[in-house]
Short mmCIF file of C-alpha atoms in Angstrom, two decimals:
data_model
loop_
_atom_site.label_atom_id
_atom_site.label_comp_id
_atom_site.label_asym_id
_atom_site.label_seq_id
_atom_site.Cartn_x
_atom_site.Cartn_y
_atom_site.Cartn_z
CA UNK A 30 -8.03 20.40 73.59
CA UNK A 31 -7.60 20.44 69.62
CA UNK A 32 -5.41 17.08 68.83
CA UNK A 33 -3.18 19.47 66.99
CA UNK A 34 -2.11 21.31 69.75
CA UNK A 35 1.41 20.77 71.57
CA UNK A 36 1.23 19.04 75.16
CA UNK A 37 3.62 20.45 77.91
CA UNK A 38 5.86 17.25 78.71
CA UNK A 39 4.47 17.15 81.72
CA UNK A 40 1.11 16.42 79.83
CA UNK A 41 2.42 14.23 77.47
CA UNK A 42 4.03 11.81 80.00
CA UNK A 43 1.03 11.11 81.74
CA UNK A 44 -1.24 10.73 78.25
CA UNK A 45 1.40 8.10 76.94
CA UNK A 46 1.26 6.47 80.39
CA UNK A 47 -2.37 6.62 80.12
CA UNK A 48 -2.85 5.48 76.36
CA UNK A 49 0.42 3.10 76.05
CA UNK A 50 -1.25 0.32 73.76
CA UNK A 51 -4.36 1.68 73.53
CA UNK A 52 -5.10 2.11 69.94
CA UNK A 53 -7.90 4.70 69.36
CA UNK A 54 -9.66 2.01 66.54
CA UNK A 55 -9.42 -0.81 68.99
CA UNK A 56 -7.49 -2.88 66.63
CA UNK A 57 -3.67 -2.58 66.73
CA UNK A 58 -2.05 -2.10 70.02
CA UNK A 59 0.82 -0.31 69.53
CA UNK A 60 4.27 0.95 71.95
CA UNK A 61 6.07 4.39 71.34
CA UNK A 62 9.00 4.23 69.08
CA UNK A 63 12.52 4.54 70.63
CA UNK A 64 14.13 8.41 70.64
CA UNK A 65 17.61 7.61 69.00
CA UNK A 66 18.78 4.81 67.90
CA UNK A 67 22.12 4.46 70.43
CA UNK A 68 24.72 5.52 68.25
CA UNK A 69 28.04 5.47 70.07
CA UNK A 70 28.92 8.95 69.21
CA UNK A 71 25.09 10.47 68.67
CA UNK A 72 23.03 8.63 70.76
CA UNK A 73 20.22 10.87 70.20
CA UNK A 74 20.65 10.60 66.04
CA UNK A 75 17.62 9.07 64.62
CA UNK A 76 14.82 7.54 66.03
CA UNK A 77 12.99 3.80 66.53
CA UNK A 78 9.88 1.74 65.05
CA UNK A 79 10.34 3.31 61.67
CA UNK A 80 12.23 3.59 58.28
CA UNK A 81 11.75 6.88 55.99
CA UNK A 82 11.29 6.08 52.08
CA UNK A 83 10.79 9.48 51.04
CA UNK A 84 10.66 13.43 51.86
CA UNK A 85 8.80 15.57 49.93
CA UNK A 86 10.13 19.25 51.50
CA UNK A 87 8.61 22.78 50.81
CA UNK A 88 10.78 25.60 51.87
CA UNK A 89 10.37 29.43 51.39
CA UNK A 90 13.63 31.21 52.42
CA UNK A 91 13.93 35.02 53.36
CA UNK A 92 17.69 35.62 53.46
CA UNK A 93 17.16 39.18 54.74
CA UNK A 94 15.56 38.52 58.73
CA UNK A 95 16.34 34.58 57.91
CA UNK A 96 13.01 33.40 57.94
CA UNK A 97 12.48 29.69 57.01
CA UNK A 98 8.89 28.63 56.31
CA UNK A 99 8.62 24.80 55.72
CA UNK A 100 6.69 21.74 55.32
CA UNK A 101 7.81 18.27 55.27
CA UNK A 102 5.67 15.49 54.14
CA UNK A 103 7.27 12.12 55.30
CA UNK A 104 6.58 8.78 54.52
CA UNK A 105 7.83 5.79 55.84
CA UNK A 106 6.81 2.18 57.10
CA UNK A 107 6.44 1.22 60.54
CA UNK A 108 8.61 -1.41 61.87
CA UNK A 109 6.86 -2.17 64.65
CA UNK A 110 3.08 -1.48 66.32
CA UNK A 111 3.74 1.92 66.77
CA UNK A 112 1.68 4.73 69.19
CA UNK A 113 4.15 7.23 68.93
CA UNK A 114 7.53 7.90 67.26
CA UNK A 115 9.82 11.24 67.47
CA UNK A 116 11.45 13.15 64.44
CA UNK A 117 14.40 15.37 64.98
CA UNK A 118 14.20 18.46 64.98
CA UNK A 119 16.28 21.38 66.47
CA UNK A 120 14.87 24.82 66.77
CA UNK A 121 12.30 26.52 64.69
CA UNK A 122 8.61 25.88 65.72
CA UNK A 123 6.02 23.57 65.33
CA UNK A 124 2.95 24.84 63.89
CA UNK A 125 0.73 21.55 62.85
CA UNK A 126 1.45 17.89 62.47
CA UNK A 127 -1.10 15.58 61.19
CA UNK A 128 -0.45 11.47 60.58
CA UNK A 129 -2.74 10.17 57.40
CA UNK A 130 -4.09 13.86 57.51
CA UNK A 131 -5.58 13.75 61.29
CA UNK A 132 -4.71 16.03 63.51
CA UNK A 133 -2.27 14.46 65.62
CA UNK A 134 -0.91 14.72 69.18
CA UNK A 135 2.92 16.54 69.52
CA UNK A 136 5.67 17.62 71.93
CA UNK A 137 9.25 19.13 72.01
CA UNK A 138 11.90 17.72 74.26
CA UNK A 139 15.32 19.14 73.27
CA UNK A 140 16.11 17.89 69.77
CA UNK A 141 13.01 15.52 70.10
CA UNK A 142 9.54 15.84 68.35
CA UNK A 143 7.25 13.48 69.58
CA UNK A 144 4.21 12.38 67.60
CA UNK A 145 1.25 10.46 68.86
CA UNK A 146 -0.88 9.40 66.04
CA UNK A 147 -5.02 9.06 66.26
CA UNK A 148 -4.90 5.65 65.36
CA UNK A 149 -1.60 3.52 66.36
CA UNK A 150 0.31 2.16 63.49
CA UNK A 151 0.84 -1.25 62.42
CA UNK A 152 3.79 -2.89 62.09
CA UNK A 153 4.60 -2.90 57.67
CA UNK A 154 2.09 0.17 57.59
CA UNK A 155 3.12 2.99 55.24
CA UNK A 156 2.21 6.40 56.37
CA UNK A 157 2.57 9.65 55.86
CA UNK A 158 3.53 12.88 58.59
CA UNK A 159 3.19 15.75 57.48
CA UNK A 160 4.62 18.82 59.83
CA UNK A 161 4.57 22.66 59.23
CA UNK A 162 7.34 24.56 60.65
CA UNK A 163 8.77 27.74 60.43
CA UNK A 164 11.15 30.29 62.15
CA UNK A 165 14.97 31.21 62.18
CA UNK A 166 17.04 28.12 61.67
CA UNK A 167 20.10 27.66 63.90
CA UNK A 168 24.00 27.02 62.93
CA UNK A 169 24.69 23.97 65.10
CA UNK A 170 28.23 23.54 66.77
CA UNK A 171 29.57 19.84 66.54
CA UNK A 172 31.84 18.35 69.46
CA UNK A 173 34.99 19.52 67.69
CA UNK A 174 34.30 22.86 67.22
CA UNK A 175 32.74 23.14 63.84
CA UNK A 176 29.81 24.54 62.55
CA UNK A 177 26.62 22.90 60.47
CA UNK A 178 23.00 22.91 59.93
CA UNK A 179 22.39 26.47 58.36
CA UNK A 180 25.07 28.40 58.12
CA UNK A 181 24.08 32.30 56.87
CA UNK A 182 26.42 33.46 53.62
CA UNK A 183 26.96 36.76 52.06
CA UNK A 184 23.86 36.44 49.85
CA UNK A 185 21.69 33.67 51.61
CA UNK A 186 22.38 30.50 53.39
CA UNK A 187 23.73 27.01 53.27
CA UNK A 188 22.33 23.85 54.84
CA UNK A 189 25.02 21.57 55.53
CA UNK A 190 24.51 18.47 58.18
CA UNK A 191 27.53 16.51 58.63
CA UNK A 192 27.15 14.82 61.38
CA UNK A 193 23.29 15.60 62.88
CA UNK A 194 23.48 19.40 61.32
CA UNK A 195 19.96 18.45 58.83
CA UNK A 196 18.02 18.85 61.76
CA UNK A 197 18.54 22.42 62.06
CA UNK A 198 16.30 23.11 58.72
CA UNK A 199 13.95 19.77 58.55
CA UNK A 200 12.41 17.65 60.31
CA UNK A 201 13.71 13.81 60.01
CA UNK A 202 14.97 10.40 61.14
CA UNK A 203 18.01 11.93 61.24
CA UNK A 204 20.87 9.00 61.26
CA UNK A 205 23.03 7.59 58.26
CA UNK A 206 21.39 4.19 59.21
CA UNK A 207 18.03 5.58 57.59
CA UNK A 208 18.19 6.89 53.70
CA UNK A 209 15.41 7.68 51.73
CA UNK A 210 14.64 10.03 48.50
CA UNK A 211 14.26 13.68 48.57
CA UNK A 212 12.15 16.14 46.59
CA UNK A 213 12.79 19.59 47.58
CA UNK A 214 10.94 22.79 46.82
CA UNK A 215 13.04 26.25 47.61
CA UNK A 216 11.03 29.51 46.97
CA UNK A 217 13.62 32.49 47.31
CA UNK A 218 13.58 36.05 46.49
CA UNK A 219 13.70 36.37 43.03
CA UNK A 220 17.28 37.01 41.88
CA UNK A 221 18.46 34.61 44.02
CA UNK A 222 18.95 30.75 43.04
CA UNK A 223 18.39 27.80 45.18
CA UNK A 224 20.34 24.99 44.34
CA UNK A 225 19.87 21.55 46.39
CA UNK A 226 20.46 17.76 45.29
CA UNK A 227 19.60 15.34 42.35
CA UNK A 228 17.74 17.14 38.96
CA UNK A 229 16.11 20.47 38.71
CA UNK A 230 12.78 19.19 37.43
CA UNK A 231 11.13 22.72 37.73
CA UNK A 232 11.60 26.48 38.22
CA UNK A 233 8.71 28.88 38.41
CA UNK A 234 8.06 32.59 39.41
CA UNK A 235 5.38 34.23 41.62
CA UNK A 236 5.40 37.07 43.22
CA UNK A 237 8.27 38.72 43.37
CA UNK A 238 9.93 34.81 44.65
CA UNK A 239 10.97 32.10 42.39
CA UNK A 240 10.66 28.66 43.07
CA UNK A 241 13.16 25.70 42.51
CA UNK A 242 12.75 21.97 42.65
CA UNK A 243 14.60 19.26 43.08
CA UNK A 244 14.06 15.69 42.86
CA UNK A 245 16.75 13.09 44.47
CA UNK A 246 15.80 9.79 42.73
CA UNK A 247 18.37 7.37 44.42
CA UNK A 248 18.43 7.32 48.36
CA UNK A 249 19.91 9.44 50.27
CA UNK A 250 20.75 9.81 54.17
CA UNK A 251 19.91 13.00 55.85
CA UNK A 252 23.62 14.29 56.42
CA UNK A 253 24.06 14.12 53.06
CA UNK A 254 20.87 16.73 51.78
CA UNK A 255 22.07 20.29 51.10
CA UNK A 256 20.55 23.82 50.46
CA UNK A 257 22.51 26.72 48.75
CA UNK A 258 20.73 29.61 48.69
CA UNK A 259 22.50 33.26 47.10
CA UNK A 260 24.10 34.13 43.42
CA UNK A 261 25.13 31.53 41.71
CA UNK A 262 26.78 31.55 38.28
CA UNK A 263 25.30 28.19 37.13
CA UNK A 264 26.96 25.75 34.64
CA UNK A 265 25.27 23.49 32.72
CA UNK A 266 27.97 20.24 30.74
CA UNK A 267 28.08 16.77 30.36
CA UNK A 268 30.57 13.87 32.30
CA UNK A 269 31.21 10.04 31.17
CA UNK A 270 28.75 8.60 29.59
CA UNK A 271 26.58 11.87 29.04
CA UNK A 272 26.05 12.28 32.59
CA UNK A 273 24.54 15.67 33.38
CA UNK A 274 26.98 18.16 35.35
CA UNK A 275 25.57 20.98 37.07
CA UNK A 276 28.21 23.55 38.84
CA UNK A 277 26.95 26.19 40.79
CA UNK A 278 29.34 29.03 41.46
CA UNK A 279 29.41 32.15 43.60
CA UNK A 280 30.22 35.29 41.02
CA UNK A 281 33.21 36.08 43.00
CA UNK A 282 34.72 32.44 42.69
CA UNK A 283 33.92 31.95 39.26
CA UNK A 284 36.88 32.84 37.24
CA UNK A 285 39.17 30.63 40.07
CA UNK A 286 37.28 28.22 40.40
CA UNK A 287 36.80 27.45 36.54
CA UNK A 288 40.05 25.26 35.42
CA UNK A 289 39.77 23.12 38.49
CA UNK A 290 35.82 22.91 37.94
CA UNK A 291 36.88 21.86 34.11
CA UNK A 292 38.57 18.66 35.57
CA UNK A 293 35.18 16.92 36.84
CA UNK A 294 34.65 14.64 33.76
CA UNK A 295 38.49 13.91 33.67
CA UNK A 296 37.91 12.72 37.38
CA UNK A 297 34.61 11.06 37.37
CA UNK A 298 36.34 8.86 33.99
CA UNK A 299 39.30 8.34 36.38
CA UNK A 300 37.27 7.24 39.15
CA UNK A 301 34.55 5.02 37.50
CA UNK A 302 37.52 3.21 36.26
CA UNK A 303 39.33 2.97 39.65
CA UNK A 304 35.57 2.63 41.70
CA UNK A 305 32.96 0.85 38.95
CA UNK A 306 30.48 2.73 37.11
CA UNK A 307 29.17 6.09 38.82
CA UNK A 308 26.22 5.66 41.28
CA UNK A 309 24.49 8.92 40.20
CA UNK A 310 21.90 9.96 37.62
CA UNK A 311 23.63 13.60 37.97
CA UNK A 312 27.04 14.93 39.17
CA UNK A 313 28.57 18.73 39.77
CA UNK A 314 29.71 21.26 42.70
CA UNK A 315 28.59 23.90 44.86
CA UNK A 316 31.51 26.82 45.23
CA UNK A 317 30.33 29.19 47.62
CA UNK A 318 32.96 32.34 49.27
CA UNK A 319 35.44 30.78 51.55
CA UNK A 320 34.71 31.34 54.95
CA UNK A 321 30.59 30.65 54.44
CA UNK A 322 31.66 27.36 55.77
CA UNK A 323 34.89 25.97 57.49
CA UNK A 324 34.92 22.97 55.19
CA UNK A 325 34.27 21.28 51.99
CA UNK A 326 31.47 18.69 52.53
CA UNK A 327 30.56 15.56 50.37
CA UNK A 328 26.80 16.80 49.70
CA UNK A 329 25.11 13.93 47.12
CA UNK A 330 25.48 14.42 43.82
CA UNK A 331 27.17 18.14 44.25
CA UNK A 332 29.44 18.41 47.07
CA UNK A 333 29.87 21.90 48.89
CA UNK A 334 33.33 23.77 48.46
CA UNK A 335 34.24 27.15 50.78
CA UNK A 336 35.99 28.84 47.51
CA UNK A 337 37.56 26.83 44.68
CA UNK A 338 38.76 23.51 45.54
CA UNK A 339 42.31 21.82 45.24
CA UNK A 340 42.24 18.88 42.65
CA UNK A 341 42.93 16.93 45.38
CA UNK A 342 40.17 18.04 47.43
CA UNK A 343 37.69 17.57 44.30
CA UNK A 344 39.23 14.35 43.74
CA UNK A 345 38.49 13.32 47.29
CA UNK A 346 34.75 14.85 47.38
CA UNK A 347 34.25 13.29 44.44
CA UNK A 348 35.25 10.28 45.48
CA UNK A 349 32.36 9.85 48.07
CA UNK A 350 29.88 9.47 45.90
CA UNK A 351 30.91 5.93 46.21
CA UNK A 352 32.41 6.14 49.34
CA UNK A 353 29.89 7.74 52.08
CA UNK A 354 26.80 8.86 49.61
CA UNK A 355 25.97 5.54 47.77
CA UNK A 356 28.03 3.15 50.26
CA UNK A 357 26.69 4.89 53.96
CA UNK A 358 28.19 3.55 57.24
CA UNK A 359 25.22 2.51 59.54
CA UNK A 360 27.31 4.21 62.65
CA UNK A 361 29.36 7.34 63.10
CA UNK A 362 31.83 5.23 64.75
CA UNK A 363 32.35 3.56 60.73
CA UNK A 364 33.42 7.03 59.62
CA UNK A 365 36.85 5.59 57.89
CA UNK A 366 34.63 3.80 55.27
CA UNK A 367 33.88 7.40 54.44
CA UNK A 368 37.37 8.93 55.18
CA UNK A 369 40.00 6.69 54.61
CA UNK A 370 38.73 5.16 51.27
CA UNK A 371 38.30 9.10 49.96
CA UNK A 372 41.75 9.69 51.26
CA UNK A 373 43.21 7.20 49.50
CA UNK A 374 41.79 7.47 46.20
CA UNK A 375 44.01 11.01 46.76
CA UNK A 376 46.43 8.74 46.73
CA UNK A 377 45.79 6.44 43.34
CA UNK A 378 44.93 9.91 41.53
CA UNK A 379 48.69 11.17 42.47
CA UNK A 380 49.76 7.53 41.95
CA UNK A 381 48.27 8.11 38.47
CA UNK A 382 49.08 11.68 37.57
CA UNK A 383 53.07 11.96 38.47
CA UNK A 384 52.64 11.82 42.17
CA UNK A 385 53.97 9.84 45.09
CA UNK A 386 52.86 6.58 44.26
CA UNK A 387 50.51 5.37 47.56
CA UNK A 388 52.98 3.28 48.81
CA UNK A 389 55.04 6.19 49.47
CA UNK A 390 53.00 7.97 51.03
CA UNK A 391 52.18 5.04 53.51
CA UNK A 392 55.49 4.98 53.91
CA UNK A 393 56.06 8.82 54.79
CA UNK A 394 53.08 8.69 57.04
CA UNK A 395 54.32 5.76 58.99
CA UNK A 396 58.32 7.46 58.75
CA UNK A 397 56.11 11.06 59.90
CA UNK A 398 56.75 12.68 63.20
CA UNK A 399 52.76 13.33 62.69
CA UNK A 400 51.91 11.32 66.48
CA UNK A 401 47.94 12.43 65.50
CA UNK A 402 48.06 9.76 62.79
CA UNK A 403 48.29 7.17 65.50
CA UNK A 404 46.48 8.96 68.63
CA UNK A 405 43.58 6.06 67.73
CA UNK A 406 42.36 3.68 65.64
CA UNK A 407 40.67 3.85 62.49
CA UNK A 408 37.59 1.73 63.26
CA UNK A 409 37.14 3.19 67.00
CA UNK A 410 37.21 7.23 67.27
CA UNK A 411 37.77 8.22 70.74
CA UNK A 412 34.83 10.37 71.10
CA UNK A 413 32.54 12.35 69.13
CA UNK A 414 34.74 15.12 68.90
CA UNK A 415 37.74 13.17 66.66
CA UNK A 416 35.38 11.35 64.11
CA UNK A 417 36.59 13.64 61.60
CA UNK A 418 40.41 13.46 62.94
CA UNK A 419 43.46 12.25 61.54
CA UNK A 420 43.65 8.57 62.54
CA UNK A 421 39.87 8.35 60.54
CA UNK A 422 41.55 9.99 57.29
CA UNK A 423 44.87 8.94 57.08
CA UNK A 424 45.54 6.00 59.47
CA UNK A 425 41.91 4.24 57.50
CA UNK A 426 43.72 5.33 53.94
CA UNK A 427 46.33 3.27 55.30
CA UNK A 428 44.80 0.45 56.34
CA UNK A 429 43.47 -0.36 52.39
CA UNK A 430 47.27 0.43 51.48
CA UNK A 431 47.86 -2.61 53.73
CA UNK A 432 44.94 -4.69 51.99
CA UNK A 433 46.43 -3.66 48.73
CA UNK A 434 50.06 -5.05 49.96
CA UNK A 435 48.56 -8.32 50.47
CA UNK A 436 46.57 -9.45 48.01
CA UNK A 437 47.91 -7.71 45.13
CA UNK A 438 46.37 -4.75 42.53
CA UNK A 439 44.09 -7.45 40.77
CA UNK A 440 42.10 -8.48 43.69
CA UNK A 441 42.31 -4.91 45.61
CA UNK A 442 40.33 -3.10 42.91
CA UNK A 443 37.88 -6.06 42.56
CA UNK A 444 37.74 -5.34 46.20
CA UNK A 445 37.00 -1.90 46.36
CA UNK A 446 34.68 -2.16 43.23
CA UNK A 447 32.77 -4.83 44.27
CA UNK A 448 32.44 -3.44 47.86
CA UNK A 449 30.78 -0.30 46.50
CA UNK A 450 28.66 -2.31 43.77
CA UNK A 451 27.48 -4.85 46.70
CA UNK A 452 26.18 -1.84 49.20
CA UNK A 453 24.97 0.32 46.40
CA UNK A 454 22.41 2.69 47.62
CA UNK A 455 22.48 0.90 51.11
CA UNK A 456 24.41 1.10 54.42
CA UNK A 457 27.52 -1.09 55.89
CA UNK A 458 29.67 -1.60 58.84
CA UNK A 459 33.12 -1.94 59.66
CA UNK A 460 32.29 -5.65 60.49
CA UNK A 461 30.29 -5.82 56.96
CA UNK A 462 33.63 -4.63 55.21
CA UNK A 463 36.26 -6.98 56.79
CA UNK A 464 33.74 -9.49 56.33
CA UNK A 465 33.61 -8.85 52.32
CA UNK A 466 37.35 -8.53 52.43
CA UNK A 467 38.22 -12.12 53.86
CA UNK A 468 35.15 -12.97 51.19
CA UNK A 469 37.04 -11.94 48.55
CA UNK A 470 40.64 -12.91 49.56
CA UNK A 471 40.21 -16.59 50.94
CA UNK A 472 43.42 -17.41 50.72
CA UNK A 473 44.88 -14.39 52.62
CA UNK A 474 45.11 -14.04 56.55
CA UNK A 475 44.16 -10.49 57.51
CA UNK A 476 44.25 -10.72 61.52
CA UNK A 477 47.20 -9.06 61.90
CA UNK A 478 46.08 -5.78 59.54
CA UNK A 479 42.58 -5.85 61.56
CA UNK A 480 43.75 -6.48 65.09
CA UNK A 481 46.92 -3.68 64.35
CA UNK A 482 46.17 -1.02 61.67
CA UNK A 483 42.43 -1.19 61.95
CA UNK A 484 41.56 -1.60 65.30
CA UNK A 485 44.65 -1.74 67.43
CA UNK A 486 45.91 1.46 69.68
CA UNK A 487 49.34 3.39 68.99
CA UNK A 488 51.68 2.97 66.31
CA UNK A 489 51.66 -0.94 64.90
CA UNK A 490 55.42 -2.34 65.14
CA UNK A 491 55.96 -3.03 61.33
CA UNK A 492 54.58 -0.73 58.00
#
């Protein structure tokens, strides 16, 4: 049998009970990696014995019959002695995988793909898997109803993967707790553009299809990577500091989308001052029709509207960039970091602009009739199906309105700023963050804003 070609699991059992730290150079004796990495919410998510430094993906996209064609070329760094590790990957097939260009053992279990190696890995190796795919990607449903991974539009497609929705178009170690860069290569019909994350470093034609690609320079988790393909009106301008903007803009949207669109300097100037300097070599917007997705989504460096955006909404998107793209929480169950810190820099910008300052609308919120705000805490989601509820938004927007009350504006922004310069580019915890806060603010007890706003259940007794 050709070491390239897929074992039934049945098959594959018995060879990894047969080879288990056997290493086919008689040197490193290695054990499979683990498939998932336990997350409370996505236990599958991700996988063990490995972190990814880089994906190089080549994608040719047929909007008409919705064929994908891909390849992935992956490398990362073992972690441990490894014989086999999994990638995730729902749908499409599997048409070759080699490790270090050998042909290499595979098999699909579910979201799994399994990879057996020739020769085990060793622990602090660097590597490279490459696998072809291709097929008819699938639009995932998440626990609460909504739908990611590739979504087909009027013109094309978008590839959106909040929470485990990347999975659906590439192979990957797919879990915030793993980031890496990104270059990706979209050939489309030409006429069409392909817009993804990071720089357009290139843009050829052949054939009839034109090719776009992207490089992502700064790391990035999986969730985060997006594909728009369809007609775009695209926008080329500058933001603080000569950063380059790119907005790309369904025709139909254009003309409403352009004042708010206009505001993304005036923002990103707003927030550098409010967050520290932008993390970003690049910054912009995706406006596709609304309904192509139910939401708007914090893609890096562009986030992904469904028709033109509220300022508040682009304030809040924006806003990520520090808050979920640069800063990533290492578990779904840290979603507030994400949430509640976007939410309330809605807040500061009305604060700022001739709003409710964000006291008062702590206080409404906690005055409310709203009983979702308190259905549970911030820092514990009750299930899968509520990370992206209320409580996560609002209640964890209200929780740094509570930080802010006690130590004062001076040492809340050098809070807020420093958290975001201190995790730059890397991943944190709930425990990491009240850990930097009590850092910062010696001199202030926060027991009672932990044990009641951030992790206690119902309503807390005093705003």
């Amino acid at each position: 049998m050709s070491r390239s070609e897929r074992l039934v699991p049945a098959a594959a059992a018995l060879l990894a009970l047969a080879l288990t730290g056997t290493a086919c150079d008689g040197g490193v004796r290695g054990t499979p990696g683990g498939s998932g990495v336990r997350d409370p919410y996505f236990p599958q998510a991700g996988n063990g014995g490995y972190d990814v430094t880089h994906y190089a993906l080549t994608l040719d996209y047929t909007p008409k019959g919705r064929h994908l064609t891909g390849r992935a070329v992956i490398t990362a760094q073992a972690t441990q002695d490894l014989s086999a590790f999994d990638l995730d990957l729902a749908g499409l097939r599997v048409d070759a995988v080699t490790v270090e260009g050998k042909d290499a053992r595979w098999n699909r279990a579910g979201q799994e793909l399994t990879v057996r190696p020739r020769d085990d890995l060793s622990k602090g190796e660097t590597f490279r898997v490459t696998v072809d795919y291709s097929g008819t990607p699938r639009t995932l449903t998440d626990p609460d109803g909504s739908e990611e991974g590739w979504l087909p539009t009027a013109d094309g497609a978008l590839g959106l993967g909040e929470p485990v929705g990347s999975m659906a178009w590439f192979p990957s170690d797919n879990h915030p707790s793993d980031k890496a860069t990104y270059d990706i290569a979209i050939t489309v019909p030409k006429g069409l553009q392909a817009v993804s994350n990071g720089e357009l470093t290139g843009q050829s034609d052949k054939g009839g299809r034109t090719t776009y690609h992207w490089h992502s320079g700064r790391p990035m988790a999986s969730y985060l990577a997006t594909v728009a393909v369809g007609h775009y009106t695209i926008k080329r301008s500058t933001g603080p500091h000569g950063l380059p903007l790119l907005t790309a803009v369904d025709p139909t949207q254009a003309e409403a989308s352009a004042g708010v669109l206009a505001k993304i300097p005036e923002i990103l100037d707003w927030e550098e001052l409010n967050f520290g300097p932008y993390p970003f070599s690049s910054a912009g917007a995706i406006v596709d029709r609304p309904h192509d997705a139910g939401y708007a989504l914090e893609t890096q460096n562009r986030p992904v509207f469904p028709g033109p955006p509220a300022i508040s909404t682009l304030v809040h998107e924006l806003a990520h960039e520090w808050y979920g793209d640069s800063v990533t929480p290492t578990s779904w169950r840290d979603m507030w970091l994400n949430e509640g810190f976007a939410t309330y820099a809605e807040w500061l910008w009305a604060e700022d602009h001739g709003g409710p300052s964000a006291q008062k609308q702590f206080t409404d919120l906690y005055d409310g009739d709203d009983e979702a705000v308190w259905a549970f805490p911030p820092a514990r989601p009750s299930s899968a199906a509520h990370i992206s509820d209320s409580p996560v938004y609002e209640r964890g927007a209200m929780v740094l309105q509570k930080i802010r009350q006690k130590v004062g504006d001076d040492t809340f922004y050098d809070i807020i700023q420093g958290w975001a310069a201190a995790h730059r580019y890397g991943g944190a915890s709930t425990a990491d963050f009240t850990a930097y806060v009590e850092k910062k603010a010696p001199d202030h007890d926060f027991g009672e804003i932990w044990k009641d706003w951030l992790y206690g259940d119902g309503k807390p007794a005093h705003p």
